Amino acid sequence: MSLKITKECINCGACELECPNKAIYEGGKNWSLSDGTSIKNLFIYNKGKKIYKDKKYKYLSKKKYYIVKEKCTECIGFFKYPQCASVCPVDCCIKDKKNKESIKELLLKQKLLHPNT
Ligand code: SF4
Ligand code: SF4
């Protein structure tokens, strides 16, 4: 499952620097699949909805850092443990139980985002 950032976030920015998928964004900044990845597919499906590689999608939080579930792999494929949770000084990067994914699904996502790894 992907991780999420809770309202306890103090906006220090430490997690953003550590994410291998560029799945973490500062509040108020828009996101895209291609930021920090080498995805080749022009789009992916998420619950039947097309998400385009280069399209900029509206931020998910205006004031706090946030995680894009379509990009978070729990760091699988890069690190043993979620890097955001490891560096967060207030322990507010937690598993998002609403987005359950198997290890296999997370690995597939990682390969989709980084086909050359
Ligand atoms: S768990 Fe890893 S991939 Fe997911 S947001 Fe945190 S640092 Fe990024
Ligand atoms: S490391 Fe924690 S407190 Fe700092 S921006 Fe990320 S989620 Fe917020």
Coordinates of C-alpha atoms and ligand atoms in Angstrom, one line a residue:
M1 CA 0.0 0.0 0.0
S2 CA 1.1 3.6 -0.5
L3 CA 2.0 5.8 2.4
K4 CA 0.2 9.0 3.3
I5 CA 1.2 12.1 5.3
T6 CA -1.0 13.1 8.2
K7 CA -1.9 16.6 9.4
E8 CA 0.9 16.5 11.9
C9 CA 3.4 17.3 9.1
I10 CA 5.5 20.3 10.0
N11 CA 6.6 21.0 6.3
C12 CA 10.3 20.4 6.9
G13 CA 10.7 18.9 3.4
A14 CA 13.0 16.1 4.5
C15 CA 10.9 13.3 3.0
E16 CA 10.6 14.9 -0.5
L17 CA 14.4 14.7 -0.9
E18 CA 14.5 11.0 -0.1
C19 CA 11.7 9.6 -2.2
P20 CA 13.1 7.5 -5.1
N21 CA 9.8 7.9 -7.1
K22 CA 9.3 11.7 -6.6
A23 CA 5.9 10.7 -5.1
I24 CA 6.1 13.4 -2.4
Y25 CA 5.2 17.0 -3.2
E26 CA 5.1 20.2 -1.3
G27 CA 1.6 21.5 -0.5
G28 CA 0.2 23.7 -3.3
K29 CA 2.5 22.2 -6.0
N30 CA 1.0 20.2 -8.8
W31 CA 2.2 16.7 -9.6
S32 CA 2.8 14.4 -12.6
L33 CA 3.7 10.8 -13.2
S34 CA 6.8 11.8 -15.2
D35 CA 8.4 14.0 -12.5
G36 CA 11.5 12.2 -11.3
T37 CA 10.6 8.9 -13.1
S38 CA 11.5 7.4 -16.5
I39 CA 8.0 6.1 -17.3
K40 CA 7.5 5.3 -20.9
N41 CA 3.8 4.5 -21.0
L42 CA 1.8 7.5 -22.2
F43 CA -0.8 6.8 -19.5
I44 CA -1.7 4.3 -16.7
Y45 CA -5.0 3.2 -15.4
N46 CA -6.1 3.7 -11.8
K47 CA -9.5 2.3 -10.9
G48 CA -10.5 2.7 -14.6
K49 CA -9.3 6.3 -14.8
K50 CA -6.6 7.2 -17.2
I51 CA -3.7 9.1 -15.7
Y52 CA -1.4 10.7 -18.4
K53 CA 2.3 10.6 -18.0
D54 CA 3.1 14.3 -18.6
K55 CA -0.2 15.9 -17.5
K56 CA 0.1 18.1 -14.4
Y57 CA -2.5 17.2 -11.9
K58 CA -3.7 19.5 -9.2
Y59 CA -2.1 19.3 -5.8
L60 CA -3.7 17.0 -3.2
S61 CA -3.1 19.3 -0.3
K62 CA -2.7 23.1 -0.4
K63 CA -0.7 23.6 2.8
K64 CA 1.0 20.3 3.7
Y65 CA 3.3 17.9 1.9
Y66 CA 1.4 15.1 0.3
I67 CA 2.1 11.7 -1.3
V68 CA 0.8 10.6 -4.7
K69 CA -0.5 7.0 -4.3
E70 CA 0.0 6.3 -8.0
K71 CA 3.8 6.9 -7.6
C72 CA 4.5 5.5 -4.1
T73 CA 5.8 1.9 -4.0
E74 CA 6.7 1.8 -0.3
C75 CA 10.2 2.3 -1.7
I76 CA 10.1 -1.3 -3.0
G77 CA 12.7 -1.8 -5.7
F78 CA 15.0 0.7 -4.2
F79 CA 15.1 0.4 -0.4
K80 CA 14.1 -2.1 2.3
Y81 CA 12.0 0.4 4.3
P82 CA 10.0 3.5 3.3
Q83 CA 12.5 6.3 3.3
C84 CA 10.0 9.1 4.0
A85 CA 8.9 7.4 7.2
S86 CA 12.6 6.8 8.2
V87 CA 13.5 10.5 8.0
C88 CA 10.3 12.2 9.1
P89 CA 11.0 13.9 12.5
V90 CA 7.4 13.8 13.6
D91 CA 6.5 10.3 12.3
C92 CA 3.6 11.5 10.2
C93 CA 4.4 9.3 7.1
I94 CA 2.1 6.3 7.7
K95 CA 0.7 3.4 5.6
D96 CA -2.6 4.3 3.9
K97 CA -4.8 1.4 4.7
K98 CA -7.3 2.6 2.0
N99 CA -4.7 1.8 -0.7
K100 CA -3.8 -1.8 -0.1
E101 CA -1.4 -3.3 -2.7
S102 CA 0.5 -6.6 -2.7
I103 CA 4.3 -6.7 -3.0
K104 CA 3.9 -8.0 -6.6
E105 CA 1.7 -5.0 -7.4
L106 CA 4.2 -2.6 -5.9
L107 CA 7.0 -4.1 -7.9
L108 CA 5.0 -3.8 -11.1
K109 CA 4.4 -0.1 -10.3
Q110 CA 8.1 0.4 -9.7
K111 CA 8.9 -1.2 -13.0
L112 CA 6.4 0.9 -14.7
L113 CA 7.8 4.1 -13.2
H114 CA 11.4 3.1 -13.8
P115 CA 11.6 0.6 -16.7
N116 CA 15.3 0.7 -16.9
T117 CA 16.0 -0.4 -13.4
Ligands
SF4_1 S1 7.4 5.1 0.8 FE1 9.1 5.5 -0.5 S2 8.1 5.7 -2.5 FE2 6.5 6.0 -1.0 S3 6.4 8.2 -0.7 FE3 7.7 7.3 0.9 S4 9.8 7.6 0.1 FE4 8.3 7.8 -1.6
SF4_2 S1 9.5 14.7 6.7 FE1 7.5 14.6 7.8 S2 7.3 16.6 8.7 FE2 8.8 16.8 7.1 S3 7.7 17.4 5.2 FE3 7.8 15.2 5.2 S4 6.0 14.4 6.2 FE4 6.2 16.6 6.7

